[in-house]
XYZ file of C-alpha atoms in Angstrom:
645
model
C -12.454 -27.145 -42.000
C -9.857 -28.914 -40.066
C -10.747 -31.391 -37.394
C -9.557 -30.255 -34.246
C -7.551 -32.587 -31.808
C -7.545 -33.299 -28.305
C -4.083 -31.788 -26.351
C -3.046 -34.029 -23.943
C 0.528 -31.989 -22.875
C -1.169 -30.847 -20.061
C 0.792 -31.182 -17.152
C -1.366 -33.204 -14.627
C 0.740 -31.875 -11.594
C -0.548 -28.195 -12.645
C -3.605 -29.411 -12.790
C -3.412 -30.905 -9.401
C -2.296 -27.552 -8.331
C -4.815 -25.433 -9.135
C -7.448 -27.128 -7.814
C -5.478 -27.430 -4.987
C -5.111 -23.755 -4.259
C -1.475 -23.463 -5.590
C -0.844 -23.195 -9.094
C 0.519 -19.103 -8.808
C 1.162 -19.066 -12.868
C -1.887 -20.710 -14.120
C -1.556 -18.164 -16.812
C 0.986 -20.548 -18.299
C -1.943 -23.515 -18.137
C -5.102 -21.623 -19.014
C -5.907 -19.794 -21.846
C -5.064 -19.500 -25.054
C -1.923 -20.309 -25.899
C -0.081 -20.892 -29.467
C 2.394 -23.911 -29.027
C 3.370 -26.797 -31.211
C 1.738 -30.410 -30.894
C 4.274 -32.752 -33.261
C 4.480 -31.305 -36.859
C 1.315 -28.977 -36.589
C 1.116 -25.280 -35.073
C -2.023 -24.094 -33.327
C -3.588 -22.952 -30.550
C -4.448 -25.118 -27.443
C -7.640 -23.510 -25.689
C -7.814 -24.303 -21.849
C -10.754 -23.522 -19.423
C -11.868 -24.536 -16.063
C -15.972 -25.432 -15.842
C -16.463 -28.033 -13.227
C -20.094 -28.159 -13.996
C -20.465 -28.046 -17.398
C -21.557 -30.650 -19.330
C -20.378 -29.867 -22.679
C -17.645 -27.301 -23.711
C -16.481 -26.249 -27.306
C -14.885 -22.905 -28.739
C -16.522 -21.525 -31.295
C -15.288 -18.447 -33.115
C -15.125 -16.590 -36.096
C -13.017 -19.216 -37.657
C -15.614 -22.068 -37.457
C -18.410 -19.628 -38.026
C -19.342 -19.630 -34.195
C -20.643 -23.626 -34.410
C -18.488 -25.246 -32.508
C -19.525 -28.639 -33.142
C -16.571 -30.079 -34.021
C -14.167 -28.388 -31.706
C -15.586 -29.849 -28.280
C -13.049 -30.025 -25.866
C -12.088 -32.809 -23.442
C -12.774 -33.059 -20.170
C -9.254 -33.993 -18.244
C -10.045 -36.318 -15.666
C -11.670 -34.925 -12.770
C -9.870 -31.927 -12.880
C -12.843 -29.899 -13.880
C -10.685 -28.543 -16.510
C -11.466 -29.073 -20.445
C -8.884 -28.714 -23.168
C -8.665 -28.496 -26.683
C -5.874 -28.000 -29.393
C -6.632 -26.495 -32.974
C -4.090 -26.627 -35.289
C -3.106 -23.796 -37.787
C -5.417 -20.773 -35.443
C -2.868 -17.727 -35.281
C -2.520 -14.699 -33.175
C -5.374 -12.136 -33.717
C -8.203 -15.168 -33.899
C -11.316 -14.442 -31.845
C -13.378 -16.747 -29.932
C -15.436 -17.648 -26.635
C -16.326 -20.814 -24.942
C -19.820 -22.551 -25.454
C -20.813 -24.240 -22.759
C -23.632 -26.334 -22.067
C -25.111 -26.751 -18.905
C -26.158 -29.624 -17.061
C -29.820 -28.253 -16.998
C -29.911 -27.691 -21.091
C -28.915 -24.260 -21.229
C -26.096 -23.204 -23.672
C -23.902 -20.296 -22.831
C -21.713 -18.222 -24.448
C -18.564 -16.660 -22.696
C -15.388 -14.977 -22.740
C -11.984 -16.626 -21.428
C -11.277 -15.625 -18.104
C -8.130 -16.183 -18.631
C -7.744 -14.142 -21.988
C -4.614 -12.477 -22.565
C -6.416 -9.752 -25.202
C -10.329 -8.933 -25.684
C -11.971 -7.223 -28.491
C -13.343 -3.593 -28.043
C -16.249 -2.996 -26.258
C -18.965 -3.344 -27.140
C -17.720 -6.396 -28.432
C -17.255 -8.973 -25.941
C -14.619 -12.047 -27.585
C -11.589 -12.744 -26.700
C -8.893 -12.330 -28.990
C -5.734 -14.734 -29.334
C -2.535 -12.671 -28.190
C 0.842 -12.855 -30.100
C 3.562 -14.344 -27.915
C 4.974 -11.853 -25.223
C 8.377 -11.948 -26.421
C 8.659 -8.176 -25.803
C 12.561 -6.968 -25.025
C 12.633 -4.877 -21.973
C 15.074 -2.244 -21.436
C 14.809 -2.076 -16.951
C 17.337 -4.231 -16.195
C 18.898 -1.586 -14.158
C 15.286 -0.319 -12.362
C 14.890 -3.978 -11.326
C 18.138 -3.888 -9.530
C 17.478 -1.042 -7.915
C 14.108 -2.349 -6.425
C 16.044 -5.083 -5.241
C 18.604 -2.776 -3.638
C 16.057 0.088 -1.941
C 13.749 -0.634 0.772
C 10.295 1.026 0.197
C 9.934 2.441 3.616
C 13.014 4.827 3.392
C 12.945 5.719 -0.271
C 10.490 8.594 -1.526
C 6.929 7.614 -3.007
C 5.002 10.447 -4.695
C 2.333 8.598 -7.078
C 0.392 10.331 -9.655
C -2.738 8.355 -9.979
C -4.169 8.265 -13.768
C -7.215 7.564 -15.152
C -5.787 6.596 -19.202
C -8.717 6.985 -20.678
C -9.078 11.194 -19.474
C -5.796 11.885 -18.447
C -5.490 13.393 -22.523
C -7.735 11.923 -25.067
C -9.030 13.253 -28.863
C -12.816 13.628 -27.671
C -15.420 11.181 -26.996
C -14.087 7.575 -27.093
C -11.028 8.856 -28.945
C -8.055 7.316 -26.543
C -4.558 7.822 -26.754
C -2.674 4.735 -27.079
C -0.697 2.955 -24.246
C 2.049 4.181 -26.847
C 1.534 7.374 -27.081
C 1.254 8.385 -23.191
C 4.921 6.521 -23.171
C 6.143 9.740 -24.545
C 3.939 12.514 -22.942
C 2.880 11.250 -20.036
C 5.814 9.843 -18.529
C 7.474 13.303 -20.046
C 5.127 15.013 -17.670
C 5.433 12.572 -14.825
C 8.917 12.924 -14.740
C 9.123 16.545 -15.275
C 6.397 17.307 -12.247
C 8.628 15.124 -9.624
C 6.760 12.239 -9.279
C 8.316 9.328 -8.393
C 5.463 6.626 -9.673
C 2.323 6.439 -11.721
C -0.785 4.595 -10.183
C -2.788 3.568 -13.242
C -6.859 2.752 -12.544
C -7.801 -0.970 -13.353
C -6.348 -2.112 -16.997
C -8.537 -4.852 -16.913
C -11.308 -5.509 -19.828
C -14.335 -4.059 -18.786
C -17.299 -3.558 -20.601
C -18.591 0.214 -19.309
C -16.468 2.539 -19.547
C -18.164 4.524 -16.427
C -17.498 1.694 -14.059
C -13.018 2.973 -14.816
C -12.508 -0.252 -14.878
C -13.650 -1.535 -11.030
C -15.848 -4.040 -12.726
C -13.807 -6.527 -14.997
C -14.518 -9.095 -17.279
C -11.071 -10.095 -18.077
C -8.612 -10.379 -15.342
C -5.687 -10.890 -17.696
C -6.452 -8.612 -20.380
C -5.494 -4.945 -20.260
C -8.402 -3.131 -22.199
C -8.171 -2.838 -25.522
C -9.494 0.947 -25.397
C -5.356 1.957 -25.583
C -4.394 -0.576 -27.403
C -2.036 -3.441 -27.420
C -0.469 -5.906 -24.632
C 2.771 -5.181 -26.273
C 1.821 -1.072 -25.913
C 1.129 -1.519 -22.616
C 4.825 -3.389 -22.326
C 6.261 -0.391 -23.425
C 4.631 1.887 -21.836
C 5.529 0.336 -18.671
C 9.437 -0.698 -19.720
C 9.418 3.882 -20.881
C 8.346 4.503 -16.997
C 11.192 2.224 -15.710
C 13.579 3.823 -18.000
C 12.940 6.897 -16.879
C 13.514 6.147 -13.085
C 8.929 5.957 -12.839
C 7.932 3.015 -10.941
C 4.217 1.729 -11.978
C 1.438 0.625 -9.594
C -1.665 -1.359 -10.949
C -5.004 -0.460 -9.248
C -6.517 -4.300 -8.899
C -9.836 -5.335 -7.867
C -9.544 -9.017 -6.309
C -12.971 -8.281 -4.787
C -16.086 -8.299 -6.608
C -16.365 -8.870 -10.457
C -19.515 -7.516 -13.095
C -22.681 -9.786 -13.722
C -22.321 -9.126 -17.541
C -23.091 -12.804 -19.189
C -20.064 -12.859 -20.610
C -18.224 -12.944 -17.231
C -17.222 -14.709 -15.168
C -21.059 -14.887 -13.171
C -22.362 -18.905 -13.256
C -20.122 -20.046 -15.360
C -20.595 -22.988 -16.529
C -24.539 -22.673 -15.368
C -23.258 -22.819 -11.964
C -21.882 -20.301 -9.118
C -17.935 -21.556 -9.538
C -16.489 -17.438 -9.152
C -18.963 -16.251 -6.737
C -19.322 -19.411 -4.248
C -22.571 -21.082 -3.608
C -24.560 -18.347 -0.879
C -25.573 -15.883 -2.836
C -26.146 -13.703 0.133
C -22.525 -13.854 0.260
C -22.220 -13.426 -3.104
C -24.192 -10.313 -3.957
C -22.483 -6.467 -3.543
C -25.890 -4.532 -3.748
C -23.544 -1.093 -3.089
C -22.068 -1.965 -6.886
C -24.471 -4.363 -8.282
C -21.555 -6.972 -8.571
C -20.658 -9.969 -7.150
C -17.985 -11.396 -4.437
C -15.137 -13.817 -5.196
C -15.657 -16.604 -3.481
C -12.172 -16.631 -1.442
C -12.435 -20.074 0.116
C -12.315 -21.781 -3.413
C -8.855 -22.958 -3.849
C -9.703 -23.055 -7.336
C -10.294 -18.882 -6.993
C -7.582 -18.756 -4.790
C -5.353 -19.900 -7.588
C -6.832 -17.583 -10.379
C -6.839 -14.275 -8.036
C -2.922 -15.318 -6.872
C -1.703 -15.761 -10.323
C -3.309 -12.525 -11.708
C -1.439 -11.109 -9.321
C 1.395 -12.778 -10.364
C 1.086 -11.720 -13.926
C 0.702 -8.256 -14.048
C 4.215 -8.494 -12.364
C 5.688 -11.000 -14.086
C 4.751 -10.568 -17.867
C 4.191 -6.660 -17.623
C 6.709 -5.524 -14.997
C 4.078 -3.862 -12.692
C 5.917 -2.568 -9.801
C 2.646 -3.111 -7.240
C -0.813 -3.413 -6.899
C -3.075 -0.535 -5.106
C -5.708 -3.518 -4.122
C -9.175 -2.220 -3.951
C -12.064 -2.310 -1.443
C -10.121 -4.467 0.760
C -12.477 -3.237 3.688
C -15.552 -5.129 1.547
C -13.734 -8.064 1.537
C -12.722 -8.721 4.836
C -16.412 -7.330 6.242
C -19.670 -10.339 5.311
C -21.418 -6.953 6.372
C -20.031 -4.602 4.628
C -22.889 -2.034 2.856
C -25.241 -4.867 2.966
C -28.863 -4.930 3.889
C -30.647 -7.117 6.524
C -31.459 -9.899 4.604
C -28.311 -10.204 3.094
C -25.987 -10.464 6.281
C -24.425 -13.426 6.943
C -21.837 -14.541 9.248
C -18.678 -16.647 9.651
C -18.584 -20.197 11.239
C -17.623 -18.274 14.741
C -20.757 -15.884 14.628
C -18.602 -13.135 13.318
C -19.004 -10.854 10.719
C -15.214 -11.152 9.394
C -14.938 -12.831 6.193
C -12.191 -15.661 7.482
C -11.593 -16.646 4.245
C -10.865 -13.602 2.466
C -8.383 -13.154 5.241
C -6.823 -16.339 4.724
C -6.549 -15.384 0.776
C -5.074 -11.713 1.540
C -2.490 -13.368 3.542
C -1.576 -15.780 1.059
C -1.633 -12.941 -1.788
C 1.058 -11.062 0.019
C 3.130 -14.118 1.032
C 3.025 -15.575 -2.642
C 3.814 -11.945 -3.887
C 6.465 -11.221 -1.975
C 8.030 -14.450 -2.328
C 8.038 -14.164 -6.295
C 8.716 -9.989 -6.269
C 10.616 -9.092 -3.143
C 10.345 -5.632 -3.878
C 6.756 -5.047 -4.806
C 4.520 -2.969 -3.817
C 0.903 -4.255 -1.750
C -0.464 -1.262 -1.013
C -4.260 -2.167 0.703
C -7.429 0.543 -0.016
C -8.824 -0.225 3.550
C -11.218 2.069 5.270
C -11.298 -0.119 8.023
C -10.160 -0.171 11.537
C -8.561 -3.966 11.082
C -5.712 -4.154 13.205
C -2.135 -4.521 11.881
C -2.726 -4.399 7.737
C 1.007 -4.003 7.189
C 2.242 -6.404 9.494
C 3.888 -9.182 8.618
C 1.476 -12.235 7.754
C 4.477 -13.998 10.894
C 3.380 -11.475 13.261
C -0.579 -11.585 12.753
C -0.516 -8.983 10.482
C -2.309 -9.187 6.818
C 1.000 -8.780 5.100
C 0.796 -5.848 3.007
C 3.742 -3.292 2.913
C 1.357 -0.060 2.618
C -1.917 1.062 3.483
C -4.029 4.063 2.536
C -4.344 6.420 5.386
C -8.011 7.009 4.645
C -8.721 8.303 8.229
C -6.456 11.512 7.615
C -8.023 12.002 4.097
C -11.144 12.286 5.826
C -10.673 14.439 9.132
C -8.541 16.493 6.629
C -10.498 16.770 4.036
C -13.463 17.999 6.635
C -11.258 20.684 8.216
C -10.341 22.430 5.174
C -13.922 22.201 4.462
C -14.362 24.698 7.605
C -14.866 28.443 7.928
C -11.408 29.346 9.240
C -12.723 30.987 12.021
C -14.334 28.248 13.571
C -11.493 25.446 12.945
C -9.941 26.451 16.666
C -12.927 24.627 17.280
C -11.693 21.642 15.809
C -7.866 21.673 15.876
C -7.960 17.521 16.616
C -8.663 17.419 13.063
C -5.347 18.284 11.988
C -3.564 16.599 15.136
C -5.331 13.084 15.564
C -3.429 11.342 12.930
C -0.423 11.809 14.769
C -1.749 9.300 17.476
C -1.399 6.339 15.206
C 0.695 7.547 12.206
C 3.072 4.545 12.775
C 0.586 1.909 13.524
C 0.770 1.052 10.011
C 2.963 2.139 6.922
C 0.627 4.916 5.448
C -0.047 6.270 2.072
C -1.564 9.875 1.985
C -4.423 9.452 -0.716
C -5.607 12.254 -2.724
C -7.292 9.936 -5.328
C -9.513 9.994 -7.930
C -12.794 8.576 -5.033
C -12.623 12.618 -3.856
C -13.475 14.361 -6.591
C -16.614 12.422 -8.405
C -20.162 12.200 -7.655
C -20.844 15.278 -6.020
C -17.730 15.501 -3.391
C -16.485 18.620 -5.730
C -12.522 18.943 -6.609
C -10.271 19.626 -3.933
C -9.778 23.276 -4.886
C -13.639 23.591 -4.313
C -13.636 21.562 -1.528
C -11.934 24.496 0.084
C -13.717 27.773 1.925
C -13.565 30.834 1.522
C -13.394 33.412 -1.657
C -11.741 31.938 -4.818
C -8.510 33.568 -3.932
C -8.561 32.198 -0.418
C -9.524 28.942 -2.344
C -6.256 28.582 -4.083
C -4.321 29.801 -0.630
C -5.730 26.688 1.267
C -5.033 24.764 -1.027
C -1.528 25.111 -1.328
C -1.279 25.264 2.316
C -2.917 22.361 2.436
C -0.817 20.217 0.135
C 2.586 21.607 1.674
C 0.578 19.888 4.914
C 0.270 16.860 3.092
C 4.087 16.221 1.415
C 5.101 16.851 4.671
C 2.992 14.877 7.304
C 4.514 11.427 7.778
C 3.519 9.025 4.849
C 4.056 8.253 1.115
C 1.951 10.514 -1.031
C -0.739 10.072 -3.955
C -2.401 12.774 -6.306
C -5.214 12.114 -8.753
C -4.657 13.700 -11.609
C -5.973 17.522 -13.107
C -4.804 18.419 -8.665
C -1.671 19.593 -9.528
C -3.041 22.880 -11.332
C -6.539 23.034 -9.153
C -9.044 21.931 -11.254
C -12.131 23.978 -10.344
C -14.624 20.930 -12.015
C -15.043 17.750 -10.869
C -13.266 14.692 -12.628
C -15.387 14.105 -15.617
C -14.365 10.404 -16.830
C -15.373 11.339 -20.552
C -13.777 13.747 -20.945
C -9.756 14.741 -20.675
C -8.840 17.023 -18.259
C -9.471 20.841 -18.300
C -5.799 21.437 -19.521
C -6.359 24.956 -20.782
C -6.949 25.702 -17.117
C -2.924 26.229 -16.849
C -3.182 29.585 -19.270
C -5.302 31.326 -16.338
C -3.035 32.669 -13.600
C -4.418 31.201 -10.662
C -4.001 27.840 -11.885
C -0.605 28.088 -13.876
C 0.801 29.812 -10.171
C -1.147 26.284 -8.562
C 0.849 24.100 -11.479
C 4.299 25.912 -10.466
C 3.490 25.150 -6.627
C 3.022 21.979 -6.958
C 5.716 21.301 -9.112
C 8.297 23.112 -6.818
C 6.489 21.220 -3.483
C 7.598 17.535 -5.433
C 11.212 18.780 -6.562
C 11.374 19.745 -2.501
C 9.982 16.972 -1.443
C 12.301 15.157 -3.566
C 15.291 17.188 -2.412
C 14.827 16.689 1.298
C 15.170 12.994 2.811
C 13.719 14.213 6.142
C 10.324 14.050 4.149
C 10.575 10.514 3.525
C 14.002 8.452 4.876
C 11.963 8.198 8.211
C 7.908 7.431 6.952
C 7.458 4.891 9.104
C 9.971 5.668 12.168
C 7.995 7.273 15.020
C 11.441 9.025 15.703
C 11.140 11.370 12.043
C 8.561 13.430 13.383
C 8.519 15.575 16.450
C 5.720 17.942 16.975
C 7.260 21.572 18.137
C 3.749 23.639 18.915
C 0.632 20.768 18.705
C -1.752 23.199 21.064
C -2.116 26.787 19.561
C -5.897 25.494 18.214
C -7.109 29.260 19.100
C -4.492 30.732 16.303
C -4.847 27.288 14.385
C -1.523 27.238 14.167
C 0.711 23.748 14.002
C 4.562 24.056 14.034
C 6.372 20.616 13.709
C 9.554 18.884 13.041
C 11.184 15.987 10.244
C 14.309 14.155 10.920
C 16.286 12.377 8.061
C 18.595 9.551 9.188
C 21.420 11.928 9.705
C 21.675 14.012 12.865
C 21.623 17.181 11.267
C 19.252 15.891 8.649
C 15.716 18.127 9.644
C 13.379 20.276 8.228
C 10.954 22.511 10.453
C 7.306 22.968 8.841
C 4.644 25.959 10.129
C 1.431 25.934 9.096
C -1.224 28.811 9.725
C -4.285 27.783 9.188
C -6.485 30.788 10.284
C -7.475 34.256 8.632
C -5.644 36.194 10.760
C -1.531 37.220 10.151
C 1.002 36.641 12.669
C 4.272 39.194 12.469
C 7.394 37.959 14.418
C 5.925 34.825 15.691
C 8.488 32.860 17.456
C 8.665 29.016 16.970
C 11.214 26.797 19.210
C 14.170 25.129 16.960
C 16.515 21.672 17.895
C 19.696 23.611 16.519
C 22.011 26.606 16.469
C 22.415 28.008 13.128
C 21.143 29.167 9.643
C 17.553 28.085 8.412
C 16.933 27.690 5.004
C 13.328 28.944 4.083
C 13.010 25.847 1.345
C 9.435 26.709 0.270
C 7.011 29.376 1.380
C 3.138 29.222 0.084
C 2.291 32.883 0.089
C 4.801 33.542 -2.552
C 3.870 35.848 -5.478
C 5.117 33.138 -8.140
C 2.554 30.712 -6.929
C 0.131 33.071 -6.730
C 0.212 34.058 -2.880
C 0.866 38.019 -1.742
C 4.659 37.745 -0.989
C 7.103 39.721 -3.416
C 9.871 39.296 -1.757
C 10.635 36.242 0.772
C 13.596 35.423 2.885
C 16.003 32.593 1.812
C 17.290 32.674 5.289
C 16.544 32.749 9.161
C 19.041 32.601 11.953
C 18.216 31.167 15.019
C 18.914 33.034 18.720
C 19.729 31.211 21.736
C 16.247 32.497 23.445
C 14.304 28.913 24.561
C 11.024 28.281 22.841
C 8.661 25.279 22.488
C 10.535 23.625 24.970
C 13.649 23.906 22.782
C 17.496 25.738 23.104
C 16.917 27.974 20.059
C 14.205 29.863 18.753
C 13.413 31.818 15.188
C 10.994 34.461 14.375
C 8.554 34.316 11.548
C 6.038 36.485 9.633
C 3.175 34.321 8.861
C 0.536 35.552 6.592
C -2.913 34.586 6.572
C -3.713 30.467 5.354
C 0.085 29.859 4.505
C 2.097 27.173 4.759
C 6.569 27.397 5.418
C 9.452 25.012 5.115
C 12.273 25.691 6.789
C 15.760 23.241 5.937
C 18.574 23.334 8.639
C 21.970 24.471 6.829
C 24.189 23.234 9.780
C 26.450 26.382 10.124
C 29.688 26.964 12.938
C 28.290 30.208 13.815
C 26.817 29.900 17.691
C 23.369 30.943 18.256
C 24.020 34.507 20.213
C 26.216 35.562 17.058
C 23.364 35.910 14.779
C 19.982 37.869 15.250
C 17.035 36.961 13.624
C 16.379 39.893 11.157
């Protein structure tokens, strides 16, 4: 066996750093990396464990004794290093480290670039990342487009039962290159929002609780897959957003918990430490030590994989020392407060480091708090992410749908509050995957009625949705109306689409994204208070909402009714901004997506008869739970020379 050397290349600056806070691509540093120490090829192995008193790697390679690869401890850096000459790609090992109170661990590299397959816990040497993209031109363009005026319709995707072979049997990262960015782009969307990548040992937790930060799972395959998967989306025009978890990590023993025998992750208060809700544990966001691991992950998912953005999780549980916590676990910040001052600090200094690497990302925050100003700049007091979910509409939404129709006159604020502070933040719609598990039902079932009436709410309530102010996410299976629950083992209930119902749901859907698409009113203007005008807000006892959606050009509108009761309405007038022909762009009742309508109008003419407070006016038939869109044709015919037919 050869004897292993000590690698002194180790740039003491980066070392300096990262314990400093400040090190953003410690990925670079740490790990395991194949590079070149004089004549000899190997592998230099580089870990930080303040505490320990002994570290070695042991692996398959030195039959797991790792007594004569200890590594060197580099000044007080906390960080130990070791070079090994002639280890390739594809060679597993872990860190032993011993303890300062006699205990001798075994763990995987937190800052392992490819893991074994669970239940196997190693990590594995990667080959070098010297993948050739192909999305040169789709970084340009996110260079070019702003964000807030460009369209954003995600499809969120759980890998692992978005199509699979049967139990455990996973497509590859390869393989959903072709079909599922066929489908993607095919259905509208405009990006994918994958759940956590990161190596995780349960496969029930979807990858919330991680055990390797810089390690997409190994369940799909490859880093390299995953590169291409990734480079396909950008090729086709699909931007791709990474679900992270920066707050809380799994207590498996071959984590990150104590380790090096001590609480270097999860900070010294353990009160502080412990997420009961989850049975995890808390980063411990003051550490500038954590600060630099949690900054450069973020950093390389965007860097060496080309993620577009991160969806960052629980974001509420971070910033809250109370958040789902028992009595004797509260604790409380050096003010008396219950705001976790450091996490702050770090969320601020995510977004700032982000954005100053990846001008164009995406930091979209999965907040269910009221905290004041998310997407503000971090300049202006704000947190500094560029999106937040609007969970407060999923919610009161959710609810009202959930209602007999005949009593939601009742509770018409339901559909009307969000309006009040639609524009105090940039807002993402979410539809995700947290709605329909554990009991919550899908979102088809979700909705009243008979199972006919079913599938009409539910495309009335989605045309609600793509056109309310804010981007837009869908979990997957919602496009057809799966009738189940998301079941994580299994893929989804595909042969659904050969039933009627939901085949009409699939074509809906489909033609709602292609509109949505097609009609910058829906979008240019997300987070302008002056793209959205409400025409009729009060009609609660017909439950009935008429309002507006202005693009950046004058004439640039669309006008959206919604009819929300059991009851039809024939000739209903609504008030309109503009002389001239109306477009009827989409219309929910339709007999090709399943509604009653054979035939429906393409086009309305509006009459110079005041309405709603407006010069113009249109009549409508509205049929029981349906939803219209209406696109102003600008047309040189005057008012009083058409009629409404």
């Amino acid at each position: 066996m050869a004897i292993a050397t000590t690698a002194n290349s180790l740039s003491t600056r980066d070392l300096y750093l990262f314990n400093k806070g400040n090190l953003f691509h410690s990925y670079r540093t740490f790990g395991a990396h194949s590079v070149r120490k004089g004549n000899k090829r190997g592998v230099r192995f580089t870990v930080w464990a303040p505490n320990a008193k002994q570290v070695r790697v042991v692996g398959s390679f030195n039959e797991w004794n790792g007594v004569e690869h200890a590594m060197e401890l580099i000044g007080e850096t906390g960080v130990w290093s070791l070079f090994i000459p002639k280890l390739k790609p594809g060679t597993i090992y872990k860190y032993e480290i011993f303890t300062k109170d006699g205990n001798r661990l075994l763990k995987s590299d937190p800052f392992a670039y490819q893991s074994e397959l669970r239940p196997s816990t190693a990590s594995v040497v990667a080959e070098g990342f010297d993948f050739k993209w192909n999305d040169g031109d789709w970084q340009q363009r996110k260079l070019e487009d702003s964000p807030y005026r460009e369209a954003m319709l995600t499809y969120e995707v759980h890998l692992g039962s978005w199509r699979n072979r049967g139990k455990e049997q996973f497509w590859t990262y390869e393989e959903m290159a072709d079909a599922l960015v066929d489908y993607v782009v095919d259905m509208g969307y405009t990006h994918i929002e994958l759940l956590p990548l990161t190596e995780h040992p349960l496969d029930q937790s979807w990858g919330y609780q991680a055990t390797g930060y810089f390690s997409p799972t190994s369940r799909y395959g490859t880093p390299k897959q995953l590169m291409h998967l990734v480079d396909r989306c950008h090729q086709r025009g699909i931007g791709v957003i990474l679900d992270w978890v920066p707050g809380h990590f799994c207590k498996d023993d071959h984590g990150l918990r104590l380790f090096d025998g001590t609480p270097i992750y999860e900070g010294k208060d353990w009160k502080r430490a412990e997420k009961p809700l989850w049975g995890t544990l808390a980063f411990d966001f003051g550490c500038t030590e954590v600060q630099s691991f949690l900054i450069s992950n973020a950093i390389y998912w965007m860097d060496v994989f080309h993620i577009d953005g991160l969806r960052v999780d629980a974001v509420a549980s971070m910033i809250d020392l109370h958040f789902d916590k028992p009595q004797e676990l509260l604790t409380y910040n050096a003010f008396g407060g219950k705001e976790n001052t450091d996490a702050l600090r770090f969320l601020k200094r995510l977004n700032e480091t982000v954005f100053q690497y990846f001008p164009g990302a995406l930091m979209i925050a999965e907040d269910s708090s009221a905290w004041p100003d998310v997407t503000a700049p971090t300049y202006m007091g704000g947190l500094g992410f560029n999106f937040k979910w609007n969970m407060g509409w999923m919610n009161d939404m959710l609810r009202y749908m959930a209602l007999d129709p005949n009593d939601r006159r009742h509770h018409h604020n339901l559909i009307t509050f969000s309006l009040l502070y639609a524009f105090s933040e940039n807002f993402v719609l979410p539809l995700s995957h947290d709605e329909v598990v554990h009991g919550k039902r899908s979102l088809l079932n979700k909705m009243s009625g008979t199972y006919e009436q079913k599938f009409a709410q539910l495309r009335l309530f989605y045309g609600y949705w793509m056109t309310h102010p804010g981007k837009k996410l869908l979990f997957m299976g919602g496009e057809w109306g799966q009738f189940d629950e998301w079941k994580d083992a299994e893929d989804l209930d595909w042969e659904l689409l050969d039933y009627d119902s939901h085949g009409s749901m699939h074509r809906y859907v489909k033609a709602l994204n292609h509109q949505y698409l097609q009609q910058p009113s829906l979008w240019e203007r997300d987070c302008d208070p002056g793209g959205f005008e409400w025409i009729d807000v009060h009609n609660a006892e017909q439950s009935i909402i008429v309002f507006l959606r202005r693009g950046q050009a004058s004439h640039e509108f669309s006008v959206i009714v919604c009819n929300f009761s059991y009851h039809g309405y024939s000739d209903y007038r609504i008030g309109v901004p503009e002389p001239g022909e109306y477009r009827i762009a989409l219309h929910s009742e339709a007999a090709a997506f399943g509604g009653v309508l054979t035939d429906v109008p393409e086009v309305r003419y509006s009459k110079t008869a005041p309405w709603h407070g407006r010069p113009c006016s249109i009549t409508l038939d509205l049929p029981p739970l349906s939803f219209q869109m209406l696109v102003f044709a600008q047309s040189e015919l005057e008012c009083e020379d058409r009629l409404t037919t």
